[in-house]
Tab-separated table of C-alpha atoms and ligand atoms in Angstrom:
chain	number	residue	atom	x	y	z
Z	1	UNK	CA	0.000	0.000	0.000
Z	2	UNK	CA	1.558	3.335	-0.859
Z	3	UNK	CA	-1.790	5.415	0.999
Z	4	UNK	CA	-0.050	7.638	3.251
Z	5	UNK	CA	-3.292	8.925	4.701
Z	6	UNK	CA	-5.862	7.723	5.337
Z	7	UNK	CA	-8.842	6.790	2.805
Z	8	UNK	CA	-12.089	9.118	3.223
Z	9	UNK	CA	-13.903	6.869	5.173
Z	10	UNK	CA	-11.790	6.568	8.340
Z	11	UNK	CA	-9.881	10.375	7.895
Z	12	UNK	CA	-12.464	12.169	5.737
Z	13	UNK	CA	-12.885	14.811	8.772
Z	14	UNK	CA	-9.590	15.447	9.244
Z	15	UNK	CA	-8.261	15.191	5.585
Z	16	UNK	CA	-10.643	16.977	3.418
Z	17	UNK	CA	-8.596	19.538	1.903
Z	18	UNK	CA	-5.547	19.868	3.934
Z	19	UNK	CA	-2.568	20.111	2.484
Z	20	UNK	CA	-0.075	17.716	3.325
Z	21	UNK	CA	3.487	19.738	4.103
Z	22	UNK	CA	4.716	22.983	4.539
Z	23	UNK	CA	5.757	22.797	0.530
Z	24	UNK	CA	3.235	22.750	-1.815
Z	25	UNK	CA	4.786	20.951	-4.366
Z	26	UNK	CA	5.424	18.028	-1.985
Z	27	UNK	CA	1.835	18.066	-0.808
Z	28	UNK	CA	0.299	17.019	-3.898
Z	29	UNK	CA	1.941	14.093	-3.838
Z	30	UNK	CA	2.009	12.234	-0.955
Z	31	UNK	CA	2.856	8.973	-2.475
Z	32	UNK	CA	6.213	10.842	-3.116
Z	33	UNK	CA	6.324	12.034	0.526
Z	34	UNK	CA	5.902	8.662	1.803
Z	35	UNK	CA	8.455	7.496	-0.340
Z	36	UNK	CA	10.943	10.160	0.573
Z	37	UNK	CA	10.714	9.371	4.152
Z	38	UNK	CA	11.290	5.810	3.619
Z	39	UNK	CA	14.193	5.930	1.875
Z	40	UNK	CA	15.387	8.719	5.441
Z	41	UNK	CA	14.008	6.313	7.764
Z	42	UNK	CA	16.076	3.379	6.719
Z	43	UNK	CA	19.398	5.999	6.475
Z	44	UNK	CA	18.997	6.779	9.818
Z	45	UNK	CA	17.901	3.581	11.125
Z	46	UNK	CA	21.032	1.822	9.920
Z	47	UNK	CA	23.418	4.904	11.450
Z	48	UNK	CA	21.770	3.754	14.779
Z	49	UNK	CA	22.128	-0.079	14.282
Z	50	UNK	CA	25.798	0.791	13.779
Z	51	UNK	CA	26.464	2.834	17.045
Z	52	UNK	CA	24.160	1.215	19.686
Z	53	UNK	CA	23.836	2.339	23.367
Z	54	UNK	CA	22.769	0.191	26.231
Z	55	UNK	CA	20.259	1.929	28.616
Z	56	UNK	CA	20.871	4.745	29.984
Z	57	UNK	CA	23.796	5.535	28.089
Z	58	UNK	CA	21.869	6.740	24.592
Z	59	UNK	CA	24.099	9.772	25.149
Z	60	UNK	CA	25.098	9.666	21.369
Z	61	UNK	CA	21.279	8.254	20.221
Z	62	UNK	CA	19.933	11.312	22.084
Z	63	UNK	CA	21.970	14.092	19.941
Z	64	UNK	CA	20.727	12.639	16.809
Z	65	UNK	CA	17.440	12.621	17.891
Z	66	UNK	CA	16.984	15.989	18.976
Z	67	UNK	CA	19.576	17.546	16.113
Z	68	UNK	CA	16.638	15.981	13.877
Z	69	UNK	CA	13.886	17.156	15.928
Z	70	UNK	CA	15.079	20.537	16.075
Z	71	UNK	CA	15.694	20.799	12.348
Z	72	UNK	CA	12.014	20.139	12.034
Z	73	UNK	CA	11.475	23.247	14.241
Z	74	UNK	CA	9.888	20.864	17.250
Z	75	UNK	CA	10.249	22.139	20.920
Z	76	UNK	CA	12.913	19.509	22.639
Z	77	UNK	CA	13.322	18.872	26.033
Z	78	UNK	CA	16.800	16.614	26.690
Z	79	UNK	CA	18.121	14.758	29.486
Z	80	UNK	CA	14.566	13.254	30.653
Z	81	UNK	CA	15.199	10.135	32.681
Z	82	UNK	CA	19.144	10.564	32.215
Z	83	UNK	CA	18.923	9.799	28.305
Z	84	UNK	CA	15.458	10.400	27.344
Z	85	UNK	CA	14.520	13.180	24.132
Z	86	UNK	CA	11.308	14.516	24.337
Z	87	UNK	CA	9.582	16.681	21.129
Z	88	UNK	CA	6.720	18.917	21.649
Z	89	UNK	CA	4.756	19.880	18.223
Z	90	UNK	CA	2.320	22.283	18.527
Z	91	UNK	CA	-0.511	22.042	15.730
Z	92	UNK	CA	-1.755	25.243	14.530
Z	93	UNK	CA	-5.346	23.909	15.642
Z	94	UNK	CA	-6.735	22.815	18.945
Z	95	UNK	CA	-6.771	19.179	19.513
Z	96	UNK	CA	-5.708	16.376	22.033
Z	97	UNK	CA	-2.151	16.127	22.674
Z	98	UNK	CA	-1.010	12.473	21.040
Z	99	UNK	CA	1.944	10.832	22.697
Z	100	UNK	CA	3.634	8.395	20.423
Z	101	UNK	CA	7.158	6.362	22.490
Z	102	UNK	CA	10.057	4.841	20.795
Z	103	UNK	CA	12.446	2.800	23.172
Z	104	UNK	CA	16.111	3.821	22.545
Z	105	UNK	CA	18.054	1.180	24.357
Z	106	UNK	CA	20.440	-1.844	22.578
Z	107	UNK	CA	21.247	-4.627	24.206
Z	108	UNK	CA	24.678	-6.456	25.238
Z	109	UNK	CA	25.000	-8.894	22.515
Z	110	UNK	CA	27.791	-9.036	19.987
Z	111	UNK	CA	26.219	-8.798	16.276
Z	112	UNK	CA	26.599	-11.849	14.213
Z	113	UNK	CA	24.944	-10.246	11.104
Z	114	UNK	CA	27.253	-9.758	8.061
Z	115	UNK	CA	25.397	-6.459	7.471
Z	116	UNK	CA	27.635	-3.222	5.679
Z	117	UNK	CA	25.871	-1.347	8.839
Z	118	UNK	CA	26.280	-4.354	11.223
Z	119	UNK	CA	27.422	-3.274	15.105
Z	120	UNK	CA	31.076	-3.240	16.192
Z	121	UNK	CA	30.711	-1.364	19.228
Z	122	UNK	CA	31.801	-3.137	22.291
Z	123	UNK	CA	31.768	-1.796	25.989
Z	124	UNK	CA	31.843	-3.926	29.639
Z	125	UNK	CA	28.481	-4.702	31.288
Z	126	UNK	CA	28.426	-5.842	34.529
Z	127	UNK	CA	32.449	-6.511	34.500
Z	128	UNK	CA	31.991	-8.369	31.298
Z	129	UNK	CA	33.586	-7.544	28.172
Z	130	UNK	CA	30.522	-7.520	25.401
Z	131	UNK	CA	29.294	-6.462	22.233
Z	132	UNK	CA	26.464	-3.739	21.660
Z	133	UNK	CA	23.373	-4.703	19.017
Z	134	UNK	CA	20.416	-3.533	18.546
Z	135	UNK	CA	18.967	-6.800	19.130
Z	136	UNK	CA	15.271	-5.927	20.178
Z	137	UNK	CA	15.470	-3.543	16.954
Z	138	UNK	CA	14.564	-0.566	19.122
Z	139	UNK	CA	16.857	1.238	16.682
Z	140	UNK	CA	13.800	1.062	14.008
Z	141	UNK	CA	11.318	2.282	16.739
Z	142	UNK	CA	13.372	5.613	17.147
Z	143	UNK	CA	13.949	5.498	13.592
Z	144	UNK	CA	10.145	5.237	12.682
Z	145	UNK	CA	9.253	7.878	14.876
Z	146	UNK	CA	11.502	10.093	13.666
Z	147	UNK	CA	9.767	9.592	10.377
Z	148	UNK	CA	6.746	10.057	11.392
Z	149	UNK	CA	7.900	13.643	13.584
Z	150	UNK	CA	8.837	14.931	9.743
Z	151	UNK	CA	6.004	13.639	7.947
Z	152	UNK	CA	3.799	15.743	10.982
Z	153	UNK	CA	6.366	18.467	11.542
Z	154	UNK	CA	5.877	19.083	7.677
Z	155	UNK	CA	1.470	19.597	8.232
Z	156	UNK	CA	2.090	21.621	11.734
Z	157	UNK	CA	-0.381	24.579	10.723
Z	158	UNK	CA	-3.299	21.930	9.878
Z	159	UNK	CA	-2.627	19.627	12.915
Z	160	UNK	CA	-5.762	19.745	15.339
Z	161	UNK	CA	-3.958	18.865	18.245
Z	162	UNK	CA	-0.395	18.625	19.854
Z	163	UNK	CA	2.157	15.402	19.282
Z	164	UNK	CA	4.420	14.533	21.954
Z	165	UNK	CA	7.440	12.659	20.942
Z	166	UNK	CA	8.855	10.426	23.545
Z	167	UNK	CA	12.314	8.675	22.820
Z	168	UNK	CA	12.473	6.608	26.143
Z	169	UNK	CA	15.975	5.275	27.791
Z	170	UNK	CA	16.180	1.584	29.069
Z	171	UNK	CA	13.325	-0.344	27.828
Z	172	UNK	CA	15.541	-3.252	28.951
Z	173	UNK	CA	16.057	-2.373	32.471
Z	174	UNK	CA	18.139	0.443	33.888
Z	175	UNK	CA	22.193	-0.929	35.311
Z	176	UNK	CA	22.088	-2.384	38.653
Z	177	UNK	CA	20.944	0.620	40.809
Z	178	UNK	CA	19.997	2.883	38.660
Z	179	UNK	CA	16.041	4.127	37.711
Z	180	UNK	CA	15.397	4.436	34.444
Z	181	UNK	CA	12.773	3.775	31.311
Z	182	UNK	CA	9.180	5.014	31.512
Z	183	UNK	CA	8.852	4.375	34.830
Z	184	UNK	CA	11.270	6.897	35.761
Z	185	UNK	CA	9.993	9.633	33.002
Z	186	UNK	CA	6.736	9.628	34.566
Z	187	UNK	CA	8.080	9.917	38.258
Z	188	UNK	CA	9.910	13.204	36.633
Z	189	UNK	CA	6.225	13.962	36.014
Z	190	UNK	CA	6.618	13.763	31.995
Z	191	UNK	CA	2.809	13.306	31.841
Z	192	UNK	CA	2.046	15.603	34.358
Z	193	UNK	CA	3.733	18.002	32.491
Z	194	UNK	CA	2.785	17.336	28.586
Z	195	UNK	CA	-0.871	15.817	29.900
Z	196	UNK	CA	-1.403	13.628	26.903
Z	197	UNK	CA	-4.372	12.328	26.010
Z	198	UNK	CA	-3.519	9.092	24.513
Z	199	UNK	CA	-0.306	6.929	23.985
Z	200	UNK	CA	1.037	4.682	21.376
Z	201	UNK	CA	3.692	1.873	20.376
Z	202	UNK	CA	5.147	-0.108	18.989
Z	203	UNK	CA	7.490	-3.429	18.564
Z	204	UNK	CA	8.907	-4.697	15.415
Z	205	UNK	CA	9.091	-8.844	16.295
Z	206	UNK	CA	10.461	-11.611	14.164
Z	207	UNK	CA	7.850	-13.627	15.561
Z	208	UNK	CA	5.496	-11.756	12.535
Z	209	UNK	CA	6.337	-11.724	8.844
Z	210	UNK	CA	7.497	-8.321	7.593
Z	211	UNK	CA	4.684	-5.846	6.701
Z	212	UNK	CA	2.345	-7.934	9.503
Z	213	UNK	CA	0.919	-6.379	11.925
Z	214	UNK	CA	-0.174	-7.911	15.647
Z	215	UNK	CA	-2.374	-6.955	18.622
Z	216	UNK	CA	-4.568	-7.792	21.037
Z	217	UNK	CA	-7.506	-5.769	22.905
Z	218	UNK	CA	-6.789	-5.792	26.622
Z	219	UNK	CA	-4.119	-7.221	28.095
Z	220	UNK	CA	-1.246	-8.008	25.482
Z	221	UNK	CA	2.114	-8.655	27.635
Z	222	UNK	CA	2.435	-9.676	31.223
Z	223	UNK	CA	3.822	-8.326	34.389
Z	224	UNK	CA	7.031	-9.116	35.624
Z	225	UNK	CA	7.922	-9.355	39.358
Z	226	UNK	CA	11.145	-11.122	40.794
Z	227	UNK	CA	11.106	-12.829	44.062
Z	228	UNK	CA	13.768	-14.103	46.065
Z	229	UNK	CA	13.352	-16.282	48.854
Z	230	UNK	CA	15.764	-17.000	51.614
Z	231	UNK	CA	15.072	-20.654	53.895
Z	232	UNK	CA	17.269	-19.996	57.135
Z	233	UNK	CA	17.659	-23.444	59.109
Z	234	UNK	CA	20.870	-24.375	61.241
Z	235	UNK	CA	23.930	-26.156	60.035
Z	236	UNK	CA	24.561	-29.370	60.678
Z	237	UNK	CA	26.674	-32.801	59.852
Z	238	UNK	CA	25.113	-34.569	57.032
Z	239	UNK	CA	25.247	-37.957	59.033
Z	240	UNK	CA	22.897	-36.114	61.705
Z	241	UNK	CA	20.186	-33.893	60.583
Z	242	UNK	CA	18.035	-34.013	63.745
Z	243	UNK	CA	21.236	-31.921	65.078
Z	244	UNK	CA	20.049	-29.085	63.086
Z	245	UNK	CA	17.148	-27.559	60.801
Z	246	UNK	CA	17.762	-28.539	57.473
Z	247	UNK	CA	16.749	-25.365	54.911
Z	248	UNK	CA	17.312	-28.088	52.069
Z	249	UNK	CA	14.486	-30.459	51.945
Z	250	UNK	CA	11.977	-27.081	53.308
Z	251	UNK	CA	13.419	-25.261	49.965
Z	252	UNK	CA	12.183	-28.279	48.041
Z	253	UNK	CA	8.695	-28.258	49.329
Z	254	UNK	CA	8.678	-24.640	48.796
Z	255	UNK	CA	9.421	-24.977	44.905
Z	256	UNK	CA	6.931	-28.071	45.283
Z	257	UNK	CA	4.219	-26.036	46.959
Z	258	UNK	CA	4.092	-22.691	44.822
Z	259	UNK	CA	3.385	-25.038	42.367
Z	260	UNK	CA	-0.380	-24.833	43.555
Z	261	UNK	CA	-0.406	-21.358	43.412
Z	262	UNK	CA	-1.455	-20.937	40.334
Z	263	UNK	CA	-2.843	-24.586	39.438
Z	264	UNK	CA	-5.173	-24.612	42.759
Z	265	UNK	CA	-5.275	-21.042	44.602
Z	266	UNK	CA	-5.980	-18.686	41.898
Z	267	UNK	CA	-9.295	-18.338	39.704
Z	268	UNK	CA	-7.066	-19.025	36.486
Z	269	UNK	CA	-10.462	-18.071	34.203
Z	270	UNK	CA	-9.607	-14.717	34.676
Z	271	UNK	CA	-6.137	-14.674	33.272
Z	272	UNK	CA	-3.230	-17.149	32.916
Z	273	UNK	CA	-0.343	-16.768	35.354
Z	274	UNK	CA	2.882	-18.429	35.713
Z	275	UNK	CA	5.289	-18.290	38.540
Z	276	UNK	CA	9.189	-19.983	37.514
Z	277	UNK	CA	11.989	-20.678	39.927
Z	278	UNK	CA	15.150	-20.056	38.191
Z	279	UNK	CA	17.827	-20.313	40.558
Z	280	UNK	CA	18.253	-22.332	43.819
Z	281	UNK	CA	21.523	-21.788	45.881
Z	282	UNK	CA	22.526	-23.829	48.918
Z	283	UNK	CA	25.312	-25.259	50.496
Z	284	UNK	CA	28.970	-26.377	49.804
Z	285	UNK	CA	29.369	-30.220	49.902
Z	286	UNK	CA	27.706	-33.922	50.337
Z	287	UNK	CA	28.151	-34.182	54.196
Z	288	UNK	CA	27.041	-30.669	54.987
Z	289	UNK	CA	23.743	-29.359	55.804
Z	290	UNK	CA	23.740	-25.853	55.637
Z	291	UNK	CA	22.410	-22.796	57.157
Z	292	UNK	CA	20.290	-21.406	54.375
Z	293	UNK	CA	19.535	-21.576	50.751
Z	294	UNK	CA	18.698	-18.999	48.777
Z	295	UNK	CA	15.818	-18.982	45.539
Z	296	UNK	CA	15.378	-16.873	42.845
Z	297	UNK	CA	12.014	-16.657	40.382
Z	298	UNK	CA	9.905	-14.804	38.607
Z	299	UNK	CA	6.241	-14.090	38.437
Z	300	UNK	CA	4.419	-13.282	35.456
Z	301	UNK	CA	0.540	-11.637	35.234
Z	302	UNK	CA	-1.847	-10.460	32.896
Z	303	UNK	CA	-4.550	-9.649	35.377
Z	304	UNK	CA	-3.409	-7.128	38.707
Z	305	UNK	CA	-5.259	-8.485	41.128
Z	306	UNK	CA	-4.337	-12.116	40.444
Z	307	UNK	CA	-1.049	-10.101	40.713
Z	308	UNK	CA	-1.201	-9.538	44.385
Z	309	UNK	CA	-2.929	-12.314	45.170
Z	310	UNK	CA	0.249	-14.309	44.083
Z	311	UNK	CA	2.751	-12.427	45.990
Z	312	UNK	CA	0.708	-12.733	49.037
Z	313	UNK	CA	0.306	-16.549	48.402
Z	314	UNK	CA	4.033	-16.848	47.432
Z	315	UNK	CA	4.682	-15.158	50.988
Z	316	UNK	CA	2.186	-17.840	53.203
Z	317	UNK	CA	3.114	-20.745	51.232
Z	318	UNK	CA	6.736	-20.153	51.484
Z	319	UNK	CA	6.895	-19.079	55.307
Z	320	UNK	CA	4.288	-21.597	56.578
Z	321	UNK	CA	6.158	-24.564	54.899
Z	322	UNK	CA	9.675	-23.260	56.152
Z	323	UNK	CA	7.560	-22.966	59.860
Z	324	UNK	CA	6.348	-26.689	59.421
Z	325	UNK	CA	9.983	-27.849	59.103
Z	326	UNK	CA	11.376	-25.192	62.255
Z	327	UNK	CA	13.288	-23.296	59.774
Z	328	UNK	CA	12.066	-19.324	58.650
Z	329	UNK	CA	11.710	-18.369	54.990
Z	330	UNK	CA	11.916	-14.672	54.188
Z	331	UNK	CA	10.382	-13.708	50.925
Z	332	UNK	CA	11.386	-10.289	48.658
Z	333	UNK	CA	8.910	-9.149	45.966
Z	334	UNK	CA	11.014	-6.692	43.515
Z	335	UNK	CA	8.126	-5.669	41.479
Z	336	UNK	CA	8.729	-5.033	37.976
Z	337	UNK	CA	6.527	-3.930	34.575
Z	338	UNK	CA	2.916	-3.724	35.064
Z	339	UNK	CA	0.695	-5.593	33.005
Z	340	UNK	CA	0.607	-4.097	29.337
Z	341	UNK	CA	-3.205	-3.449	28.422
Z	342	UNK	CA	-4.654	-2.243	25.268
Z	343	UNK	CA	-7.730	0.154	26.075
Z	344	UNK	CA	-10.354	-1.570	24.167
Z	345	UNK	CA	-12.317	0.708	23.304
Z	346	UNK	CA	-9.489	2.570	21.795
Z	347	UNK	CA	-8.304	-0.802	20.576
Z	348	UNK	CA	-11.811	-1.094	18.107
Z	349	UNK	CA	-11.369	2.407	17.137
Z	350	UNK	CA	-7.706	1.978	15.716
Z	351	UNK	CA	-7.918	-1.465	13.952
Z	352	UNK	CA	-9.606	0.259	11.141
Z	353	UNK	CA	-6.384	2.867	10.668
Z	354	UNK	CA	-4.055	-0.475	10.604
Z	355	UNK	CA	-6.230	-1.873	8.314
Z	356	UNK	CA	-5.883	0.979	6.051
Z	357	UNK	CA	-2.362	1.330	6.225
Z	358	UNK	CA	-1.322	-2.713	6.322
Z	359	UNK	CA	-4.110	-4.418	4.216
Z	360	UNK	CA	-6.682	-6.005	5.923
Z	361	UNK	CA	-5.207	-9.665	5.787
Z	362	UNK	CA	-1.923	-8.249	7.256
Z	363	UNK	CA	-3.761	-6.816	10.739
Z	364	UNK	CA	-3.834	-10.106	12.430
Z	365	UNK	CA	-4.568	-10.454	16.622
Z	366	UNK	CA	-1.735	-12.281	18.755
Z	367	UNK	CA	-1.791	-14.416	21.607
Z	368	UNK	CA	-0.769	-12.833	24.672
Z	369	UNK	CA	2.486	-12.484	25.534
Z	370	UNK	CA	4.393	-13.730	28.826
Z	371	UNK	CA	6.802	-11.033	28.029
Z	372	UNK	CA	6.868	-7.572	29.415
Z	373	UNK	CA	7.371	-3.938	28.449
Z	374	UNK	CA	7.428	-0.723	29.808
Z	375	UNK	CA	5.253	1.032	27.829
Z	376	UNK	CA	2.550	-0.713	30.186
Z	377	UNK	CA	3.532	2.237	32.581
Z	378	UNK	CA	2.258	4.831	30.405
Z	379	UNK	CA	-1.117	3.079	29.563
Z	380	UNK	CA	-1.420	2.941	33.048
Z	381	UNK	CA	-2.236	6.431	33.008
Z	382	UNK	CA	-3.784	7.058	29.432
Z	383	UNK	CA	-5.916	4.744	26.998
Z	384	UNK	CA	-2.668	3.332	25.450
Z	385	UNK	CA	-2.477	0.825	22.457
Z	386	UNK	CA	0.828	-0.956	21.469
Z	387	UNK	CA	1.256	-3.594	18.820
Z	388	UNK	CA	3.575	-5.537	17.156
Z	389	UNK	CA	4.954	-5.369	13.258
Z	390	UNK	CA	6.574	-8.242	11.511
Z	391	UNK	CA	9.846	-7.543	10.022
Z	392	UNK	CA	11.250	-11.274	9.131
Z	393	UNK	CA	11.363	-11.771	5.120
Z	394	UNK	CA	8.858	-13.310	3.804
Z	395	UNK	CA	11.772	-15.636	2.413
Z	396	UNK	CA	11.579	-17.377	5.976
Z	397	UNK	CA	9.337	-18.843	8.718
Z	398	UNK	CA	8.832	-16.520	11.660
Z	399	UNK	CA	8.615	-19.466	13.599
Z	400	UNK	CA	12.120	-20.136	13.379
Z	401	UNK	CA	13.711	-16.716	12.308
Z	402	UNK	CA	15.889	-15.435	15.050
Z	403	UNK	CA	13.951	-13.700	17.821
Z	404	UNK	CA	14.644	-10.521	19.083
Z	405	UNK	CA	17.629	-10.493	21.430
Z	406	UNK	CA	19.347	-13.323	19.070
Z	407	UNK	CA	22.652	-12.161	17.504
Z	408	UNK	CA	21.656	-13.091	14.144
Z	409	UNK	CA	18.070	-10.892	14.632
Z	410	UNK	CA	17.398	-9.844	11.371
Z	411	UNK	CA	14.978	-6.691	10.108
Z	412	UNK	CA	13.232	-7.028	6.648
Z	413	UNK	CA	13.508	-2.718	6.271
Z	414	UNK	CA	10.459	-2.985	3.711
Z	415	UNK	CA	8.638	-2.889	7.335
Z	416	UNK	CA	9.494	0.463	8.203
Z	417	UNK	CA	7.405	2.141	5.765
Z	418	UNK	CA	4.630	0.061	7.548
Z	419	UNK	CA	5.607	0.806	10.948
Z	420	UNK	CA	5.922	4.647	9.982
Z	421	UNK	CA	2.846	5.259	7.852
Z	422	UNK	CA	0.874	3.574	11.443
Z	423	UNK	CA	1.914	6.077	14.042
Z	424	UNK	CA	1.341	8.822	11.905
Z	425	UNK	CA	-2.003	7.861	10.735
Z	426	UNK	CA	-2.809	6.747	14.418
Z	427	UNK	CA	-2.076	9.946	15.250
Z	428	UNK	CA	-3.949	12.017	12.484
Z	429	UNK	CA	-7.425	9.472	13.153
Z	430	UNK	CA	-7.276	10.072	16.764
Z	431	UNK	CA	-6.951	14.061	16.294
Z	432	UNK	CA	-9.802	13.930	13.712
Z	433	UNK	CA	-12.237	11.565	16.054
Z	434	UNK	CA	-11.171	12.913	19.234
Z	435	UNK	CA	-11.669	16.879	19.033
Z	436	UNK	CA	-10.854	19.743	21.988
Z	437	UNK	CA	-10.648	23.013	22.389
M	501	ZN	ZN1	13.948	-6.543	24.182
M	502	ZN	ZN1	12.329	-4.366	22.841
């Protein structure tokens, strides 16, 4: 589909006669505009593939994103949640303010692509010598939005509304100690500040053939919550364990009994939940019982309530065995990303715009997603909708391309056009259906 607005039926209120840029000779042609930023938005997606930043260190990622959004003559406020770039533009008519986020971070993972732009950047993460990729492919997200903050920038005077342009640090999680991603923005009181009225995403996956776009009303992608639990008992020989408490065998039953949490405590109609031990640590040798063993897990939601309901199960079931065998079990809930949920109502009203811009075959609804993201945060204070786009050829099966995160993760570019064309017309329908003065 070259369409880069909308057809009459979905846009006709906003569309009818506007021009589409500043220059006239560009706006009667908006195939050619759409084609113009495509070619820009795969330029400047491949400079960011080749100089990647992990979170909180986009210090480099940042610049270019505000040098571009200044060219376009968009207000810029830099240095939002240590990294973060944040574009005001002002439309010359009254309207909802639209906030659209691209995630900035790369990950620690050393590029196996034999790609002219592939990564060669290489830093130390947690003591560890490692390569830098964009792995998750967040370097299309900023890339896209930038696109679409021209495309925008370029009908300013007949934009009924505001569009706030938030290029987020640490998607991935901040370095030990340190705040970052969304979470942090809004504790700087970003929204508080820019009040939007309405926030949108996205996620190019390999898990979706290029051009392909996923989603799901309501809750798409899961909480995230880390527990640790610590068994204390008292050392003892091996030969002997009435000499002590043994934290072993009352770890065991712990893993054993949180293993009714979900499969007998929890009304698991409402939403699936899974809770995972992945590390248990205890103890140096055969003939040893020892003081304490130490667990590590994680908890994953797509309903809040069965949220806390878990933790506070995870706490009795854990503390009450550990009591039954005379040792004590302390449990730590670090709580993580919040469920991701797609308003639905705002969910019904968008599908159409996808439609328009992917083909109607190509808007396709996913299965949820025991993953998380923290975009969830800012739908947890607007009607948010986030979604996924396909970028693996159509040359291979997404069920075996390399996922996100993989070395070899691979981006069909013909996808950015896609990607681009939806934020902008997301934000154009939702201006046009959602009026203010
Ligand atoms: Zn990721
Ligand atoms: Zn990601």
């Amino acid at each position: 589909m070259k369409r880069l607005f909308l057809p009459l039926a979905i846009g006709a209120t906003l569309l009818g006669g506007i021009p589409l840029g500043a220059n006239p000779a560009t706006a009667a042609d908006p195939d050619q505009l759409l084609k113009n930023t495509e070619s820009k938005v795969i330029e400047w997606r491949r400079h960011l593939h080749q100089n990647p930043e992990l979170g909180n260190r986009e210090f480099e990622t940042a610049k270019y994103i505000e040098q571009h959004l200044k060219a376009l003559g968009i207000q810029v406020e830099t240095g939002v949640a240590h990294t973060g770039v944040i574009g005001l533009l002002k439309g010359g008519k009254p309207g909802p303010t639209v906030a659209l986020r691209a995630d900035m971070d790369a990950l620690p993972v050393t590029e196996q692509m034999d790609l002219p732009f592939a990564s060669k950047v290489k830093t130390t993460y947690q003591g560890k010598d490692v390569g830098v990729m964009h792995a998750c492919g967040h370097d299309t997200h900023v890339a896209m939005l930038m696109g679409a903050a021209e495309v925008l920038a370029g009908m300013r005077d007949e934009l009924a509304g505001n569009v706030l342009f938030i290029f987020q640090p640490a998607e991935e999680g901040a370095p030990d100690g340190e705040e970052g991603g969304a979470e942090l923005m809004l504790k700087e009181g970003l929204f508080k500040k820019y009040k939007p009225d309405v926030a949108f995403g996205q996620h190019v996956t390999s898990t979706l053939p290029v051009g392909v776009i996923g989603y799901r009303s309501g809750p798409l992608m899961a909480s995230s919550d880390e527990f640790r639990i610590t068994v204390d008992g008292r050392q003892t020989h091996g030969s002997r364990p009435w000499g002590g408490v043994d934290p072993i065998t009352a770890a065991a039953q712990i893993v054993l009994g949180t293993q009714t949490i979900v499969s007998r405590q929890i009304d698991i109609t409402k939403e699936p939940a899974v809770v995972s031990f992945g590390k248990i640590d205890g103890g140096v040798r055969n003939n040893i019982i020892p003081d304490s063993v130490f667990m590590n897990g994680t908890i994953r939601n797509f309903d809040m309530d069965n949220r806390q309901q878990i933790f506070a199960k995870l706490k009795t079931t854990a503390e009450l065995i550990a009591e039954s065998a005379g040792a004590k079990a302390k449990v730590e809930i670090i709580e993580g990303y919040p469920v991701t949920v797609n308003n639905p109502a705002l969910t019904d009203k968008v599908i159409p715009v996808m439609k328009a811009v992917a083909g109607d075959k190509n808007v396709i609804v996913v299965p949820k997603i025991t993953g998380a993201e923290d975009f969830s945060y800012f739908a947890n204070e607007v009607p948010g909708f986030y979604y996924f786009l396909g970028v693996t050829p159509k040359s291979k099966d997404p069920a075996t391309a390399a996922s996100n995160h993989s070395p070899r993760f691979y981006v069909d570019e013909s996808a950015l056009k896609v990607g681009t064309e939806a934020i902008t017309q997301l934000t154009l329908d939702y201006m046009a259906n959602n009026p203010k003065n």
